[in-house]
Structure formats: C-alpha cells, structure tokens
PDB file of C-alpha atoms and ligand atoms in Angstrom:
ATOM      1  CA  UNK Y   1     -29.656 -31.104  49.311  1.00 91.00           C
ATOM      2  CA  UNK Y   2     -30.578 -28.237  51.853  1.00 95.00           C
ATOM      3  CA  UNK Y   3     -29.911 -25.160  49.266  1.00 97.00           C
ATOM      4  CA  UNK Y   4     -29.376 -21.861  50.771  1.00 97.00           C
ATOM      5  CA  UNK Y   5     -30.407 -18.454  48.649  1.00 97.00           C
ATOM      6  CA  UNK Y   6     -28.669 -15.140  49.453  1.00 97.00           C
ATOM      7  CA  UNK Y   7     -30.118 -12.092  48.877  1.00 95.00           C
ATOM      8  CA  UNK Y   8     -27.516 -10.312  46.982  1.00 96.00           C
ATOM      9  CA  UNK Y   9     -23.730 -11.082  45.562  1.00 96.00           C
ATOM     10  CA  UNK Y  10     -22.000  -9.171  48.593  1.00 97.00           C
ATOM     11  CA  UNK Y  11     -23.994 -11.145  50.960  1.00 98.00           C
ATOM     12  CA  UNK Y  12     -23.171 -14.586  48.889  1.00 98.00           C
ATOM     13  CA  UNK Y  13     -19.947 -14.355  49.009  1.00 98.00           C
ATOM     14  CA  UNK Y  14     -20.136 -13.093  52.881  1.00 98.00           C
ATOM     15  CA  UNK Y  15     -21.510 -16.577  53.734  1.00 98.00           C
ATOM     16  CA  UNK Y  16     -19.484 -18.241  51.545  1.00 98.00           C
ATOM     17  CA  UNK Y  17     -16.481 -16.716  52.936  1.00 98.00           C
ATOM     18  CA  UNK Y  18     -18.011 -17.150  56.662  1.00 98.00           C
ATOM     19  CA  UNK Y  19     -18.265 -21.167  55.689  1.00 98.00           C
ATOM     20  CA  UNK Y  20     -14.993 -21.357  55.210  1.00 98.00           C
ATOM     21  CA  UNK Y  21     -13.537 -19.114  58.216  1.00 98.00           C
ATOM     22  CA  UNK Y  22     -16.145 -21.212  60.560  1.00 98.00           C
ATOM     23  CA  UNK Y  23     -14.240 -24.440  59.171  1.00 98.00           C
ATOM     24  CA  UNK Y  24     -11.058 -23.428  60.101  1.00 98.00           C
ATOM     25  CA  UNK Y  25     -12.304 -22.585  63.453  1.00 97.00           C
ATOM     26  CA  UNK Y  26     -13.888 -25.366  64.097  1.00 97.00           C
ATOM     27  CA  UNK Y  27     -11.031 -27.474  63.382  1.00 98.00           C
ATOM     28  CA  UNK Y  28      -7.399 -25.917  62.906  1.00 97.00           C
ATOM     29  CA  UNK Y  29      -5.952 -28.641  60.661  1.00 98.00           C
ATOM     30  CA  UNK Y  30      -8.945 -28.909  57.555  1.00 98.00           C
ATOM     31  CA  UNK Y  31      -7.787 -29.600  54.262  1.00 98.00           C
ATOM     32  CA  UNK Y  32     -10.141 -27.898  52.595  1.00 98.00           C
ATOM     33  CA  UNK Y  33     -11.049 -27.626  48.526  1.00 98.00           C
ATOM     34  CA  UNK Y  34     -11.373 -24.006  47.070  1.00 98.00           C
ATOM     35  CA  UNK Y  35     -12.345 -23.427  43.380  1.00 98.00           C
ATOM     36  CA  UNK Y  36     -10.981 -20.504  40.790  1.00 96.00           C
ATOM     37  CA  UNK Y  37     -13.178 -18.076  38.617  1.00 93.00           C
ATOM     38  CA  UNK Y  38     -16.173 -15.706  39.304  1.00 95.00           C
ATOM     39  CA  UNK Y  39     -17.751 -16.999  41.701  1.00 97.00           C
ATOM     40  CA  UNK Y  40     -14.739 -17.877  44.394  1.00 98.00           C
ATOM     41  CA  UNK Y  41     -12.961 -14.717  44.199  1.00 98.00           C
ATOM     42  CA  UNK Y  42     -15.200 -12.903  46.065  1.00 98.00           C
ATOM     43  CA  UNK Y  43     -15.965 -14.923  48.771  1.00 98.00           C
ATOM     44  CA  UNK Y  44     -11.583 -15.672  49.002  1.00 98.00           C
ATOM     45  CA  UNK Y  45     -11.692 -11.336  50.078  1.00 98.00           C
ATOM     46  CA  UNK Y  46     -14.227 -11.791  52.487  1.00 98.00           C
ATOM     47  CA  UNK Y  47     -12.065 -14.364  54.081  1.00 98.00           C
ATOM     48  CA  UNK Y  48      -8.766 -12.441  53.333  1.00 98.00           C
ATOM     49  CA  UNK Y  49     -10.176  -9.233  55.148  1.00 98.00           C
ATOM     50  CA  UNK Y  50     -11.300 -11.185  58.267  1.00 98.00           C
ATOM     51  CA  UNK Y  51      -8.117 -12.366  58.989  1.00 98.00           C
ATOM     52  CA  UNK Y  52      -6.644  -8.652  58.360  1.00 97.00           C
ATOM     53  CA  UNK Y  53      -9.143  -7.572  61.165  1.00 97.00           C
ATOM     54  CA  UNK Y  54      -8.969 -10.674  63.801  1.00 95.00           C
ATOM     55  CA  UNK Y  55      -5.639 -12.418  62.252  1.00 92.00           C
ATOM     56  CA  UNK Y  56      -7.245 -16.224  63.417  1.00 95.00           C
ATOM     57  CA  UNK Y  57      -4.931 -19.471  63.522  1.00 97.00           C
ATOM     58  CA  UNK Y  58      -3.949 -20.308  60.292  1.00 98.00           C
ATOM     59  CA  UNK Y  59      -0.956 -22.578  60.943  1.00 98.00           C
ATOM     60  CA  UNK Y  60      -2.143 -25.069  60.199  1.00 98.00           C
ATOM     61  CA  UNK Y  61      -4.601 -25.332  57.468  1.00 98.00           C
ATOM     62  CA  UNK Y  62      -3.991 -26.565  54.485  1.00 98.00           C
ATOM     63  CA  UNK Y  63      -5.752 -25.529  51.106  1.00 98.00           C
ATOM     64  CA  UNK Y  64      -5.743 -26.330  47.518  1.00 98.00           C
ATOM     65  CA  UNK Y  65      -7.615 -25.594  44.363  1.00 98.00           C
ATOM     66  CA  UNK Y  66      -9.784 -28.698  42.942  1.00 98.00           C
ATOM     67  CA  UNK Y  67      -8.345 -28.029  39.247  1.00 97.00           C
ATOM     68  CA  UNK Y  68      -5.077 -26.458  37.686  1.00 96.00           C
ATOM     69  CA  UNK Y  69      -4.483 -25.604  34.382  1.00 93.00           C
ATOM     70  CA  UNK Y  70      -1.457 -28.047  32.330  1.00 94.00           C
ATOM     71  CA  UNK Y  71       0.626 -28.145  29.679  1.00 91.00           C
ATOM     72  CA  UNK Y  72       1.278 -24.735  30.275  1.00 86.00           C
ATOM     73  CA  UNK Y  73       3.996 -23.150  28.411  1.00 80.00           C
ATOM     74  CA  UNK Y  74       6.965 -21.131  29.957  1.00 79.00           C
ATOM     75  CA  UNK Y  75       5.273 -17.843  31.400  1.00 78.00           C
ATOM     76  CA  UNK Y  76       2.397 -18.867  31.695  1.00 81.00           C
ATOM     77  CA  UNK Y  77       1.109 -16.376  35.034  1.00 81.00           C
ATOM     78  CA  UNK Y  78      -2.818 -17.046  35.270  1.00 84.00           C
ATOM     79  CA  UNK Y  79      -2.499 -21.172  36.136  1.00 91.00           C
ATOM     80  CA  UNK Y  80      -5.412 -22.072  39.194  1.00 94.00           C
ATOM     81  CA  UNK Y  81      -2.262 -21.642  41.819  1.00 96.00           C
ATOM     82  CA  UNK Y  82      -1.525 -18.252  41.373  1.00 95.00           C
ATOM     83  CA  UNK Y  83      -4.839 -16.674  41.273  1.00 96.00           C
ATOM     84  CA  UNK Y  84      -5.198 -19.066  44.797  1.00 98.00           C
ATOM     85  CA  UNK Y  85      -2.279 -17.910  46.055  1.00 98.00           C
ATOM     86  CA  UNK Y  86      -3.085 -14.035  45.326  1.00 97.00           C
ATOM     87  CA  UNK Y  87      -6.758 -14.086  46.089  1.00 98.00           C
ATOM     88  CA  UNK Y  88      -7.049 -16.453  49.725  1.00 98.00           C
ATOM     89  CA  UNK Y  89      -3.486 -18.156  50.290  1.00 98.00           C
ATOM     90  CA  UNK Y  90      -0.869 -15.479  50.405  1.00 98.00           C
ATOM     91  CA  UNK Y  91      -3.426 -13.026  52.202  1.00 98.00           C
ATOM     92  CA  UNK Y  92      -4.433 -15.396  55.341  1.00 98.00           C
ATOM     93  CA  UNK Y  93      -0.507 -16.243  56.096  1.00 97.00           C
ATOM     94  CA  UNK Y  94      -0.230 -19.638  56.403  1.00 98.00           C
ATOM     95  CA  UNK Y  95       2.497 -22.044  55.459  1.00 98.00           C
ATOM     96  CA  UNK Y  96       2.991 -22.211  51.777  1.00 98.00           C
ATOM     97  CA  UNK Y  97       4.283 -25.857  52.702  1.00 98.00           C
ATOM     98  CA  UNK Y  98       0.514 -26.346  53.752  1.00 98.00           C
ATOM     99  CA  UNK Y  99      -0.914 -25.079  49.726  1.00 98.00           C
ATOM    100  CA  UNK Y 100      -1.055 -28.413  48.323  1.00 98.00           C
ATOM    101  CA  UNK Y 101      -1.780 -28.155  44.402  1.00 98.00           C
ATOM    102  CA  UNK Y 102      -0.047 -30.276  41.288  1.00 97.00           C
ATOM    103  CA  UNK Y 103       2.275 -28.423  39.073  1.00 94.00           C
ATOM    104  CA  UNK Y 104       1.088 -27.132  35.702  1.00 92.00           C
ATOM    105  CA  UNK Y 105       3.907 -27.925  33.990  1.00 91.00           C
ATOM    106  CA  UNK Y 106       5.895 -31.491  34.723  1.00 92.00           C
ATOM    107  CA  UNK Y 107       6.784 -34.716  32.748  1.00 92.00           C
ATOM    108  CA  UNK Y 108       4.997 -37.180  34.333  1.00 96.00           C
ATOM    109  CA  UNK Y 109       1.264 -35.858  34.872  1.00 97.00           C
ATOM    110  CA  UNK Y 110      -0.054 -38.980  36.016  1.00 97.00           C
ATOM    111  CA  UNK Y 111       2.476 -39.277  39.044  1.00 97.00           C
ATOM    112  CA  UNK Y 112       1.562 -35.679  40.013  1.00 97.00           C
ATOM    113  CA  UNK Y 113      -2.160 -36.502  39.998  1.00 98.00           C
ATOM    114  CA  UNK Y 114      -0.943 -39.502  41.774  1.00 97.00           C
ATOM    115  CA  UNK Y 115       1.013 -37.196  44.832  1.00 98.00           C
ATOM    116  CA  UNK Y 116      -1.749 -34.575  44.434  1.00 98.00           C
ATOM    117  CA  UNK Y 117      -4.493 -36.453  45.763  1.00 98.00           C
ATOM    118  CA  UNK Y 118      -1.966 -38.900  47.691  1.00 98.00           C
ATOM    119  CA  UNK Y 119      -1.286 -35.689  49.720  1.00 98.00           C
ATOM    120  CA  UNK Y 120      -4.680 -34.620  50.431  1.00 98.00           C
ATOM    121  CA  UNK Y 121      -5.896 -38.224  51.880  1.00 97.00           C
ATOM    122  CA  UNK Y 122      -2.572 -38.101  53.741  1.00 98.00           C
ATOM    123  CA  UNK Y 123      -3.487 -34.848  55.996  1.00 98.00           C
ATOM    124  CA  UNK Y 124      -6.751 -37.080  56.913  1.00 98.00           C
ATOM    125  CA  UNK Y 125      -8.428 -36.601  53.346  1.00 98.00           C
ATOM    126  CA  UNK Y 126     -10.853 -33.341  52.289  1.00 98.00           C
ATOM    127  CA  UNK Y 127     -13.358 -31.914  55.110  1.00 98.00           C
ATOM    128  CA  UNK Y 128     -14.607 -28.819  53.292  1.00 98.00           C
ATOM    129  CA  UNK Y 129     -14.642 -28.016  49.057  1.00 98.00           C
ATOM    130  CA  UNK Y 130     -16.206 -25.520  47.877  1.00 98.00           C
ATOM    131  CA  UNK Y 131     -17.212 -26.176  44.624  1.00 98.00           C
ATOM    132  CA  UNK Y 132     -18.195 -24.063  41.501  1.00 98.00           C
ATOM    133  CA  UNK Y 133     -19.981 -25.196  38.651  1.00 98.00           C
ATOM    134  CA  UNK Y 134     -19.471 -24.814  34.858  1.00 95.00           C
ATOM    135  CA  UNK Y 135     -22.773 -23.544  32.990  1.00 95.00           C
ATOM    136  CA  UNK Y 136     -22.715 -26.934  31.704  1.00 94.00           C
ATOM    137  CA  UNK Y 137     -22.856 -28.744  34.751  1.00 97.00           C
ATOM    138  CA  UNK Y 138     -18.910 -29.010  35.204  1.00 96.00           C
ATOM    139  CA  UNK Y 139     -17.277 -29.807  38.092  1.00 98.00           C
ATOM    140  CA  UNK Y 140     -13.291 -29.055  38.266  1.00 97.00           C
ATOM    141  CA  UNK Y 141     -12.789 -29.790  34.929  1.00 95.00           C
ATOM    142  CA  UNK Y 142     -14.630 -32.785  34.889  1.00 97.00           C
ATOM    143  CA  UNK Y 143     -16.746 -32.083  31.775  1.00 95.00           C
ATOM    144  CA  UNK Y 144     -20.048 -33.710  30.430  1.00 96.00           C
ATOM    145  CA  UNK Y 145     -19.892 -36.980  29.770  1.00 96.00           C
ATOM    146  CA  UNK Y 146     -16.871 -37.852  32.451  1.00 96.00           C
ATOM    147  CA  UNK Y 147     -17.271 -41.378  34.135  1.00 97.00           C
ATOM    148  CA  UNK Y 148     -18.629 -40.857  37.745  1.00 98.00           C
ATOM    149  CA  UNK Y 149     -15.989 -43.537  38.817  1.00 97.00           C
ATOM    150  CA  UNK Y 150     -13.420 -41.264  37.293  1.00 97.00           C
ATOM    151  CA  UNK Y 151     -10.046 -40.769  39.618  1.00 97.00           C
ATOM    152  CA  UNK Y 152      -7.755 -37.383  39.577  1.00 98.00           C
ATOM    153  CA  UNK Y 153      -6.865 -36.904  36.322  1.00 97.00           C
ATOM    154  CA  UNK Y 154      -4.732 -35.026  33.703  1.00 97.00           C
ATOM    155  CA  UNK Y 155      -8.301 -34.531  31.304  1.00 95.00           C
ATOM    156  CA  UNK Y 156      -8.641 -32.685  27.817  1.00 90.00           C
ATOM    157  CA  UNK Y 157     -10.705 -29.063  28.173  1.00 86.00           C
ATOM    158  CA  UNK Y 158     -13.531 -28.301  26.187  1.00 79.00           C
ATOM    159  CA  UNK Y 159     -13.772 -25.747  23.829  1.00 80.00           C
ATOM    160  CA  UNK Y 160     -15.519 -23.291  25.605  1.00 80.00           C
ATOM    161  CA  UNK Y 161     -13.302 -23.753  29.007  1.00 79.00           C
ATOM    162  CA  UNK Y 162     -10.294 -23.231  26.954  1.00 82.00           C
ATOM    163  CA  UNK Y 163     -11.213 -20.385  24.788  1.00 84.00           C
ATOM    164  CA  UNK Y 164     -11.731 -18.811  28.628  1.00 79.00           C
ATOM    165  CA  UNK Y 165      -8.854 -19.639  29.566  1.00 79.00           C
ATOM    166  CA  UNK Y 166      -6.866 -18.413  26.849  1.00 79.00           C
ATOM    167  CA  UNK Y 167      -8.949 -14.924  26.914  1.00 80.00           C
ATOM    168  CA  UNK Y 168      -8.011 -14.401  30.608  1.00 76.00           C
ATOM    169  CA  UNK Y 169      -3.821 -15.101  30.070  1.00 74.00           C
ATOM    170  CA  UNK Y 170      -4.203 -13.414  26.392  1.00 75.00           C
ATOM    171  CA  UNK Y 171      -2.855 -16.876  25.449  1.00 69.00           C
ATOM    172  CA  UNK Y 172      -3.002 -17.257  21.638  1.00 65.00           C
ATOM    173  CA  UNK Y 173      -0.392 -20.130  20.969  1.00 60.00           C
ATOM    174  CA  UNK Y 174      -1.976 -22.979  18.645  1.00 62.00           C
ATOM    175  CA  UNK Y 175      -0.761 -25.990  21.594  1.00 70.00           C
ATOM    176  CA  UNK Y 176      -3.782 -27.164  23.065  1.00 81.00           C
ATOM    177  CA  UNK Y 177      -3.979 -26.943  27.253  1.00 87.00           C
ATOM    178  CA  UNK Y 178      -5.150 -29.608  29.330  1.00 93.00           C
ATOM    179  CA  UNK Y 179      -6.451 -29.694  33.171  1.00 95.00           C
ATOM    180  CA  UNK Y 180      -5.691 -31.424  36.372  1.00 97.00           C
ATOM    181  CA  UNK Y 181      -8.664 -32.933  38.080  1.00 98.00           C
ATOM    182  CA  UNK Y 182      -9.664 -33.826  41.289  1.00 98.00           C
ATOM    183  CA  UNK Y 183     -12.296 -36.913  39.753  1.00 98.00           C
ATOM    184  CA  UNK Y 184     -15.726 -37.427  40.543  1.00 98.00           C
ATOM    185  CA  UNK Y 185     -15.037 -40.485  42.905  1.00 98.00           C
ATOM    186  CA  UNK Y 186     -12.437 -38.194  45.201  1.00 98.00           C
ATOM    187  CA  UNK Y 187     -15.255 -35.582  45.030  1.00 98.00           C
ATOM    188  CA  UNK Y 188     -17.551 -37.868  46.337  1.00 98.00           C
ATOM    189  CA  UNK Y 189     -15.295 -38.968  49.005  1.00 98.00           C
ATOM    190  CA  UNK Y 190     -14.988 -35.269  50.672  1.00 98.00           C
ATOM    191  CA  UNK Y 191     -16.805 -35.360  53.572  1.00 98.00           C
ATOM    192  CA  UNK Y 192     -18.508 -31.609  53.411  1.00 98.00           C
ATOM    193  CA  UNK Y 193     -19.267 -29.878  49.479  1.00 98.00           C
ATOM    194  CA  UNK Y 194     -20.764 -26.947  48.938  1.00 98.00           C
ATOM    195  CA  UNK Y 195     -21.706 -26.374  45.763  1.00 98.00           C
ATOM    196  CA  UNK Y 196     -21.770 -22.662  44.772  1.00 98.00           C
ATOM    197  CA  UNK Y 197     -23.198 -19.927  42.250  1.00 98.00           C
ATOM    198  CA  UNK Y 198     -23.918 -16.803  41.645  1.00 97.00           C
ATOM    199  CA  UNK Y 199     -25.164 -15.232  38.595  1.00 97.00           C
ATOM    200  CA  UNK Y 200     -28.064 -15.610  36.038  1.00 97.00           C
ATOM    201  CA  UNK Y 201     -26.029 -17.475  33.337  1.00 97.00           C
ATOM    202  CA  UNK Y 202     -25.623 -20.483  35.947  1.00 98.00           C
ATOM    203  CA  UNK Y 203     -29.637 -20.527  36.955  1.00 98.00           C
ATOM    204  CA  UNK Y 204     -30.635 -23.004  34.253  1.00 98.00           C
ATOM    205  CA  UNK Y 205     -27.896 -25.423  34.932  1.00 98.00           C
ATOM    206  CA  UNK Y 206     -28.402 -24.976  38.658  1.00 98.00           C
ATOM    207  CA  UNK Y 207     -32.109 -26.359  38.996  1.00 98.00           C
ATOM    208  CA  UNK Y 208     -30.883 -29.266  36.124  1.00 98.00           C
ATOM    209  CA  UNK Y 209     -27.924 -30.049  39.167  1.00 98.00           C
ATOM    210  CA  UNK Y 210     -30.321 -29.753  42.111  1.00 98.00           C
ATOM    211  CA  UNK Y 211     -33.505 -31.509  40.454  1.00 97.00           C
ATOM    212  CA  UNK Y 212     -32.875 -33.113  37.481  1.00 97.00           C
ATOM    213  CA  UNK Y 213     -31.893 -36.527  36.163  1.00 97.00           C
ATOM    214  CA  UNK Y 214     -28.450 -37.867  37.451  1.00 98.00           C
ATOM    215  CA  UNK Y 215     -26.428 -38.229  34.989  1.00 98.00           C
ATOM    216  CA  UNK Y 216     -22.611 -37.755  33.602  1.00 98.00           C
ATOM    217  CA  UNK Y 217     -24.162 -35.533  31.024  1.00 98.00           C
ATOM    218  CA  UNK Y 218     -24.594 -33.143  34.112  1.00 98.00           C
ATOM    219  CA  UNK Y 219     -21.609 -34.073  36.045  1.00 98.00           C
ATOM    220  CA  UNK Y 220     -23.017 -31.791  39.577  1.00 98.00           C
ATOM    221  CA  UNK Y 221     -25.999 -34.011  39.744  1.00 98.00           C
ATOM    222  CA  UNK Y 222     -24.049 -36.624  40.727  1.00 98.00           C
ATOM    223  CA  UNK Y 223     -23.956 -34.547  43.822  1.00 98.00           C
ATOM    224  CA  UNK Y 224     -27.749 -35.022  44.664  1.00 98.00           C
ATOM    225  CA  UNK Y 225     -25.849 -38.926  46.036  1.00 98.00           C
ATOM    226  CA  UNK Y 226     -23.547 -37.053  48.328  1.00 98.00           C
ATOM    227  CA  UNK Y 227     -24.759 -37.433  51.994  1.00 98.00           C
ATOM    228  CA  UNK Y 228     -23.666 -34.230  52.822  1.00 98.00           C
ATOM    229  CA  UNK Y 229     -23.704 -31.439  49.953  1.00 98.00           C
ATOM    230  CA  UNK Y 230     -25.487 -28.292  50.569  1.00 98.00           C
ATOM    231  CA  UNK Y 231     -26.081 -25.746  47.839  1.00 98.00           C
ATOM    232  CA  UNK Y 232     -24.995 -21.459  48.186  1.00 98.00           C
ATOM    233  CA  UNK Y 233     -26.641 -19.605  45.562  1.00 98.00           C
ATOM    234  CA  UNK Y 234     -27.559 -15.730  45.109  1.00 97.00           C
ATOM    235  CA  UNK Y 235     -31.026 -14.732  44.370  1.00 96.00           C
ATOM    236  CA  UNK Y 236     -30.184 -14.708  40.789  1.00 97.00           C
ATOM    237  CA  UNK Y 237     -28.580 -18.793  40.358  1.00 97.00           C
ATOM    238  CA  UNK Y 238     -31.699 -19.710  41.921  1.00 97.00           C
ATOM    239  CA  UNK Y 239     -34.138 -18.193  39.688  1.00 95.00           C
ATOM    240  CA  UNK Y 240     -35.397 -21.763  38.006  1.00 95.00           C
ATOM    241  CA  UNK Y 241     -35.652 -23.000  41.359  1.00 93.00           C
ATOM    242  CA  UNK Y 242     -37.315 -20.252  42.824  1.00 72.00           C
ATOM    243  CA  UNK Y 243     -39.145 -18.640  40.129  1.00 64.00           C
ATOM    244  CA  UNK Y 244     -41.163 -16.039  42.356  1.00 57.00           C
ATOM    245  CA  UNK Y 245     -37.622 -14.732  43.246  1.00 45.00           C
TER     246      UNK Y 245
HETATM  247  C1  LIG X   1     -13.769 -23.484  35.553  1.00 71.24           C
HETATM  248  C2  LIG X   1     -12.988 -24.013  36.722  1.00 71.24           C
HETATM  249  C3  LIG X   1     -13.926 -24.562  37.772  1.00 71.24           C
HETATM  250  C4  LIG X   1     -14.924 -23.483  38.139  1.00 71.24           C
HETATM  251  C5  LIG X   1     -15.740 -23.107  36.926  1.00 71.24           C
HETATM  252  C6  LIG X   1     -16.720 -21.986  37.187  1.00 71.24           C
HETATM  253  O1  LIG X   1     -14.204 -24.537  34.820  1.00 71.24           O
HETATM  254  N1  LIG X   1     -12.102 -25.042  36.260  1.00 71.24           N
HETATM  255  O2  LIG X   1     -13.195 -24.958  38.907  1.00 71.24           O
HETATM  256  O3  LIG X   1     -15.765 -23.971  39.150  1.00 71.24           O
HETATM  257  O4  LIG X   1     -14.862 -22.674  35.917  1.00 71.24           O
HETATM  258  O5  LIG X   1     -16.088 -20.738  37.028  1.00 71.24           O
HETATM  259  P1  LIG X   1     -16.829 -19.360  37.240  1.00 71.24           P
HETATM  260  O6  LIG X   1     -17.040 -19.237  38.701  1.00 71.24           O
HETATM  261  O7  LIG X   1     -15.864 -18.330  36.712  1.00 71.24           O
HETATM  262  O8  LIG X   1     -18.092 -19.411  36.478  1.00 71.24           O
END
C-alpha cells in the first residue's frame, strides 16, 4: 500500500479534501464513500470552502457515509447523516436525491441494508471511500473479530464505540444502539480506498493495519489484499511506521 505522510493536520486534511475534489473532477458522476468523526471533518471544510471559492459541478455526484448509527430513538440529532449533511453535503449543493445513506430508524433493517448497498452498485458501484479507522483496527463499524466475507449489515457496537456515541448526543437512555455497515466484502469491492488518520492515539493501530498479520482481529489489514488502497496519514499516525518522524 503506497502510504502518504503529511506534515501537519491542516495539510492532511488539505490532501484529503483535494482527493476527493480531484475525484469529482475527474469524473462528474462518482459515488463516492465518506466516513464521520475526527478525522473526516476536517478534510469535508476543505472541500466545502473550495466549492464556496470555484463552485465546481456537483450535479451529479452522489455521496454517502460508510456507517449510520440505528435504533435510534425519536430525537435523536447526531446520527452519521446529519453530521454528513452539515459538514460536506449541504455545503457543496448537490442533489439531496444524490445522498444515498440507510435510515437510522426503520422496521425492517435488513431490507434497508439491502436498498442501501443495492443503491450504491446501481449508480455503477463505489469509485472513491475514504475510510477512517477505529483505534482498534475498525472499519465502519465492522469491529474485531467481523467475518471478512461479511455483507452490509445492521451489527451490534462495542462498548467503547457506543459510550462515544452516547457522549457526543448526551444520550443516556439504558436501550442499547446498533450500526449500519457497509461489510468487509462491499469494502473490498470499491474500486479506490483510502484509508485515513490523523492523530497519535491511531499510530499503534496504524503500523498493525499497514504491516502486520491479516487478520479479522484487525479488520483494516484486510486492506493490505485490496489492489488499490493507499494510506493518508499526518506525521503523528505514522509515528510506528516512521519512527525518526
Ligand atoms: C467510528 C465510525 C467510523 C470512523 C471511526 C473513526 O467508529 N463509525 O466510520 O472511521 O469512528 O473515528 P474518528 O475519526 O473520530 O477517530
């Protein structure tokens, strides 16, 4: 995997925003993957302010988040969607018609996963995801252990991932949440990944992703099988791969 190692956080998220803007130019109608938390939201404003500046063809793009949050209750504001639609899809004006992600609250999840991915391979499947990574090796919410053959997916969270989630929407009710998944296989099948990372708490799992075993216990090393995943890190993600850095 070629792995690329910015100097600082503004200028990761510059070229991961740039990645994503060239994408789009090089091909109007991508159906590309975006990813929620820390490390996207940066990289979503570089994108949003270079479409305030040159306002390029948006029209037909279409987007959508690799995970939601489910079994959401009523109110519920801070699902995967909304933070995508505030951060990147509202900002860059395209179609809302053309933000393709499954609904956090429904009574059939697997028919939604179903559509959700249905959709996706139905606009000519995924050209571009950007990925993040969990600190232990997470992909969506594909945690540790997941089968590698594993499809899209309503998928129990682990503790950790929903204790964060529950601190970011001040969430205290006792019902447990869950997660939509794109799985492993329909990762695999994306013809363009880049897997990205910024920050010191991801270095460790990082060099396990990039040179380590393969194995479900790390879901992202799966990733060293893609033929064409490339890895975005700042200085600090790549410290165990770098260490003179
Ligand atoms: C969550 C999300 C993932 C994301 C990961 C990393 O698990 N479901 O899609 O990649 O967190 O988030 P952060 O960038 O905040 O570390």
């Amino acid at each position: 995997m070629k792995v690329t190692v910015t100097r600082s956080e503004k200028e990761f998220d510059i070229a991961a925003g740039l990645k994503i803007v060239s994408q789009i130019m090089k091909k109007r109608d991508s159906v590309i993957g975006l990813s929620t938390g820390n490390t996207t939201g940066g990289m979503h404003g570089v994108v949003a302010e270079i479409y305030k500046n040159y306002s390029f063809d948006t029209s037909q793009v279409t987007l959508f988040g690799v995970d939601e949050i489910a079994k959401v209750p009523e109110g519920f504001k801070k699902t995967c969607s909304a933070e995508l639609l505030e951060e990147i899809v509202g900002p860059i004006g395209m179609p809302l018609s053309n933000f393709i992600m499954p609904r956090p609250q429904c009574d059939d999840y697997d028919a939604e996963c179903k559509n959700f991915i249905d959709e996706l391979n139905a606009r000519g499947g995924i050209d571009l995801q950007m990925l993040g990574i969990g600190i232990d090796g997470h992909l969506g919410m594909n945690l540790p252990g997941t089968d590698f053959d594993s499809s899209t997916r309503l998928t129990p969270l682990s503790g950790e991932l929903e204790d964060r989630i529950r601190r970011k929407n001040n969430y205290p009710a006792p019902a447990p949440l869950a997660g939509i998944t794109l799985g492993i296989k329909d990762i695999m099948n994306i013809r363009h990944i880049i897997l990205v990372a910024k920050g010191e708490s991801k270095a460790q799992i990082i060099e396990k992703a990039v040179n380590g075993k393969v194995t479900p216990d790390v879901p992202a090393s799966i990733l060293q099988l893609h033929p064409n995943c490339e890895v975005l890190l700042d200085s600090k993600a790549a410290e165990y791969l770098y260490p003179e850095n």
